[in-house]
Amino acid sequence: MILQNLQLLQQSPAIFALVIGIGVIGLVVGFTIHEFCHALAAHGEGDSTAHQMGRLTFNPLKHIDLFGFILILVIGFGWAKPVQVDPYNLRHGRLGMSWVAVVGPLSNIVLAFLLGLLFRFELLNTRPGFSNTEDILAFAVSLIIFYNLVLGIFNLIPLPPLDGSKVLGGLLPRSLYGPYLRFERHGWLILIGLVMANFLLSRVAGVNILGSVITPPLRFLFGLAAGPDLARFFF
């Protein structure tokens, strides 16, 4: 986030600080909602592990991993504290694990759509900016919508350890589940390699692999949530 906005820092340090501050709020809200919903879904499925670890709470300090949060602020990729789930306690087994996994990203998308109603009902300006308090508030809400949609979409990518991999694992035929588990143990290396390659390519050659994957559904969902006028302004 910080590296992506360095040009803004040169133009206006005050606006840069405002954008980063709003981004921090959006990410804290997004991570907290995301992990809380994982914990709530697991508890509803019969696994009390997360509840016993104090994760069934809206307290962001219980969900934020400091190092992962610093990384996402600096380079745009990081993580929260993963919610621990014992799959053997889940009432619906692998399908229960898929449900626990998918509600995290869905919670971010639902939150984005709820906030988008403020623009849909014209309670906020669809041309946000920094000229007055109303415009700044509109920009802040639109940025929180943006980051929550990014969190939701990115986590649905079916690569370990992202939620999408657990969703896919729970839906696979039993004959494929064993081989998939073996892949899942090492699949995170693919994700780390992809993120590192994406970071280098975007800096050296201006090629954003992850951006090309995430941006189309992001633009589509942003337009659905907050309306086409705000989407055109934002993208």
mmCIF file of C-alpha atoms in Angstrom, residues 80-191:
data_model
loop_
_atom_site.group_PDB
_atom_site.id
_atom_site.type_symbol
_atom_site.label_atom_id
_atom_site.label_comp_id
_atom_site.label_asym_id
_atom_site.label_seq_id
_atom_site.Cartn_x
_atom_site.Cartn_y
_atom_site.Cartn_z
ATOM 1 C CA ALA A 80 -4.115 -11.830 9.614
ATOM 2 C CA LYS A 81 -3.910 -14.475 12.344
ATOM 3 C CA PRO A 82 -5.507 -17.596 10.864
ATOM 4 C CA VAL A 83 -8.406 -19.024 12.849
ATOM 5 C CA GLN A 84 -7.574 -22.508 14.108
ATOM 6 C CA VAL A 85 -10.185 -25.121 13.146
ATOM 7 C CA ASP A 86 -10.295 -28.807 14.075
ATOM 8 C CA PRO A 87 -11.994 -30.420 11.047
ATOM 9 C CA TYR A 88 -12.789 -33.565 13.056
ATOM 10 C CA ASN A 89 -15.177 -31.541 15.213
ATOM 11 C CA LEU A 90 -17.183 -30.165 12.289
ATOM 12 C CA ARG A 91 -20.670 -31.630 11.909
ATOM 13 C CA HIS A 92 -20.513 -31.758 8.120
ATOM 14 C CA GLY A 93 -16.904 -32.832 7.694
ATOM 15 C CA ARG A 94 -15.216 -31.561 4.534
ATOM 16 C CA LEU A 95 -18.323 -29.642 3.477
ATOM 17 C CA GLY A 96 -18.300 -27.982 6.881
ATOM 18 C CA MET A 97 -14.679 -26.980 6.294
ATOM 19 C CA SER A 98 -15.652 -25.458 2.946
ATOM 20 C CA TRP A 99 -18.373 -23.460 4.680
ATOM 21 C CA VAL A 100 -16.027 -22.231 7.405
ATOM 22 C CA ALA A 101 -13.514 -21.199 4.742
ATOM 23 C CA VAL A 102 -15.899 -19.417 2.388
ATOM 24 C CA VAL A 103 -17.696 -17.256 4.974
ATOM 25 C CA GLY A 104 -14.542 -15.222 5.591
ATOM 26 C CA PRO A 105 -14.268 -13.844 2.042
ATOM 27 C CA LEU A 106 -18.065 -13.620 1.763
ATOM 28 C CA SER A 107 -18.197 -11.468 4.894
ATOM 29 C CA ASN A 108 -15.877 -8.936 3.240
ATOM 30 C CA ILE A 109 -18.004 -8.889 0.099
ATOM 31 C CA VAL A 110 -21.241 -8.532 2.094
ATOM 32 C CA LEU A 111 -19.735 -5.661 4.109
ATOM 33 C CA ALA A 112 -18.737 -3.939 0.851
ATOM 34 C CA PHE A 113 -22.290 -4.231 -0.482
ATOM 35 C CA LEU A 114 -23.784 -2.899 2.763
ATOM 36 C CA LEU A 115 -21.491 0.133 2.661
ATOM 37 C CA GLY A 116 -22.266 0.520 -1.024
ATOM 38 C CA LEU A 117 -25.884 1.248 -0.131
ATOM 39 C CA LEU A 118 -24.708 4.643 1.142
ATOM 40 C CA PHE A 119 -23.831 5.511 -2.451
ATOM 41 C CA ARG A 120 -26.753 3.682 -4.015
ATOM 42 C CA PHE A 121 -29.207 5.738 -1.937
ATOM 43 C CA GLU A 122 -27.160 8.890 -2.597
ATOM 44 C CA LEU A 123 -26.322 9.399 1.073
ATOM 45 C CA LEU A 124 -22.709 9.920 0.014
ATOM 46 C CA ASN A 125 -21.203 11.706 -2.955
ATOM 47 C CA THR A 126 -20.298 9.430 -5.867
ATOM 48 C CA ARG A 127 -17.491 11.843 -6.821
ATOM 49 C CA PRO A 128 -15.365 11.690 -3.650
ATOM 50 C CA GLY A 129 -12.276 13.779 -3.100
ATOM 51 C CA PHE A 130 -10.414 15.842 -0.524
ATOM 52 C CA SER A 131 -11.951 19.313 -0.831
ATOM 53 C CA ASN A 132 -14.337 19.053 2.151
ATOM 54 C CA THR A 133 -15.410 16.737 4.952
ATOM 55 C CA GLU A 134 -18.263 15.185 2.965
ATOM 56 C CA ASP A 135 -15.983 14.344 0.034
ATOM 57 C CA ILE A 136 -13.339 12.880 2.354
ATOM 58 C CA LEU A 137 -15.975 10.720 4.078
ATOM 59 C CA ALA A 138 -17.154 9.460 0.694
ATOM 60 C CA PHE A 139 -13.568 8.669 -0.282
ATOM 61 C CA ALA A 140 -12.987 6.841 3.012
ATOM 62 C CA VAL A 141 -16.077 4.653 2.617
ATOM 63 C CA SER A 142 -15.284 3.923 -1.043
ATOM 64 C CA LEU A 143 -11.737 2.903 -0.090
ATOM 65 C CA ILE A 144 -13.031 0.602 2.665
ATOM 66 C CA ILE A 145 -15.356 -0.973 0.082
ATOM 67 C CA PHE A 146 -12.402 -1.388 -2.267
ATOM 68 C CA TYR A 147 -10.129 -3.079 0.276
ATOM 69 C CA ASN A 148 -12.841 -5.419 1.520
ATOM 70 C CA LEU A 149 -13.612 -6.539 -2.012
ATOM 71 C CA VAL A 150 -9.896 -7.114 -2.621
ATOM 72 C CA LEU A 151 -9.671 -9.207 0.566
ATOM 73 C CA GLY A 152 -12.725 -11.217 -0.412
ATOM 74 C CA ILE A 153 -11.707 -11.862 -4.015
ATOM 75 C CA PHE A 154 -8.034 -12.564 -3.305
ATOM 76 C CA ASN A 155 -8.843 -15.063 -0.553
ATOM 77 C CA LEU A 156 -11.118 -17.010 -2.900
ATOM 78 C CA ILE A 157 -8.164 -17.870 -5.174
ATOM 79 C CA PRO A 158 -7.786 -21.678 -4.803
ATOM 80 C CA LEU A 159 -4.141 -21.683 -3.715
ATOM 81 C CA PRO A 160 -2.974 -22.724 -0.233
ATOM 82 C CA PRO A 161 -3.146 -21.265 2.335
ATOM 83 C CA LEU A 162 -5.915 -19.014 0.976
ATOM 84 C CA ASP A 163 -9.517 -19.787 1.855
ATOM 85 C CA GLY A 164 -10.296 -20.730 -1.718
ATOM 86 C CA SER A 165 -8.053 -23.789 -1.408
ATOM 87 C CA LYS A 166 -10.060 -25.068 1.577
ATOM 88 C CA VAL A 167 -13.316 -24.391 -0.247
ATOM 89 C CA LEU A 168 -12.076 -26.390 -3.227
ATOM 90 C CA GLY A 169 -10.702 -29.171 -1.021
ATOM 91 C CA GLY A 170 -14.071 -29.691 0.625
ATOM 92 C CA LEU A 171 -15.848 -29.943 -2.723
ATOM 93 C CA LEU A 172 -13.459 -32.376 -4.402
ATOM 94 C CA PRO A 173 -14.391 -36.071 -4.820
ATOM 95 C CA ARG A 174 -12.977 -38.251 -2.072
ATOM 96 C CA SER A 175 -10.592 -39.933 -4.560
ATOM 97 C CA LEU A 176 -8.913 -36.585 -5.248
ATOM 98 C CA TYR A 177 -8.916 -35.294 -1.692
ATOM 99 C CA GLY A 178 -5.838 -37.234 -0.538
ATOM 100 C CA PRO A 179 -3.607 -36.027 -3.392
ATOM 101 C CA TYR A 180 -4.956 -32.513 -2.889
ATOM 102 C CA LEU A 181 -3.979 -32.562 0.793
ATOM 103 C CA ARG A 182 -0.425 -33.493 -0.188
ATOM 104 C CA PHE A 183 -0.385 -30.584 -2.628
ATOM 105 C CA GLU A 184 -1.859 -28.258 0.001
ATOM 106 C CA ARG A 185 1.034 -28.883 2.401
ATOM 107 C CA HIS A 186 3.466 -27.330 -0.077
ATOM 108 C CA GLY A 187 1.144 -25.247 -2.245
ATOM 109 C CA TRP A 188 1.821 -22.118 -0.222
ATOM 110 C CA LEU A 189 5.241 -22.013 -1.885
ATOM 111 C CA ILE A 190 3.475 -21.419 -5.211
ATOM 112 C CA LEU A 191 1.561 -18.509 -3.719
#
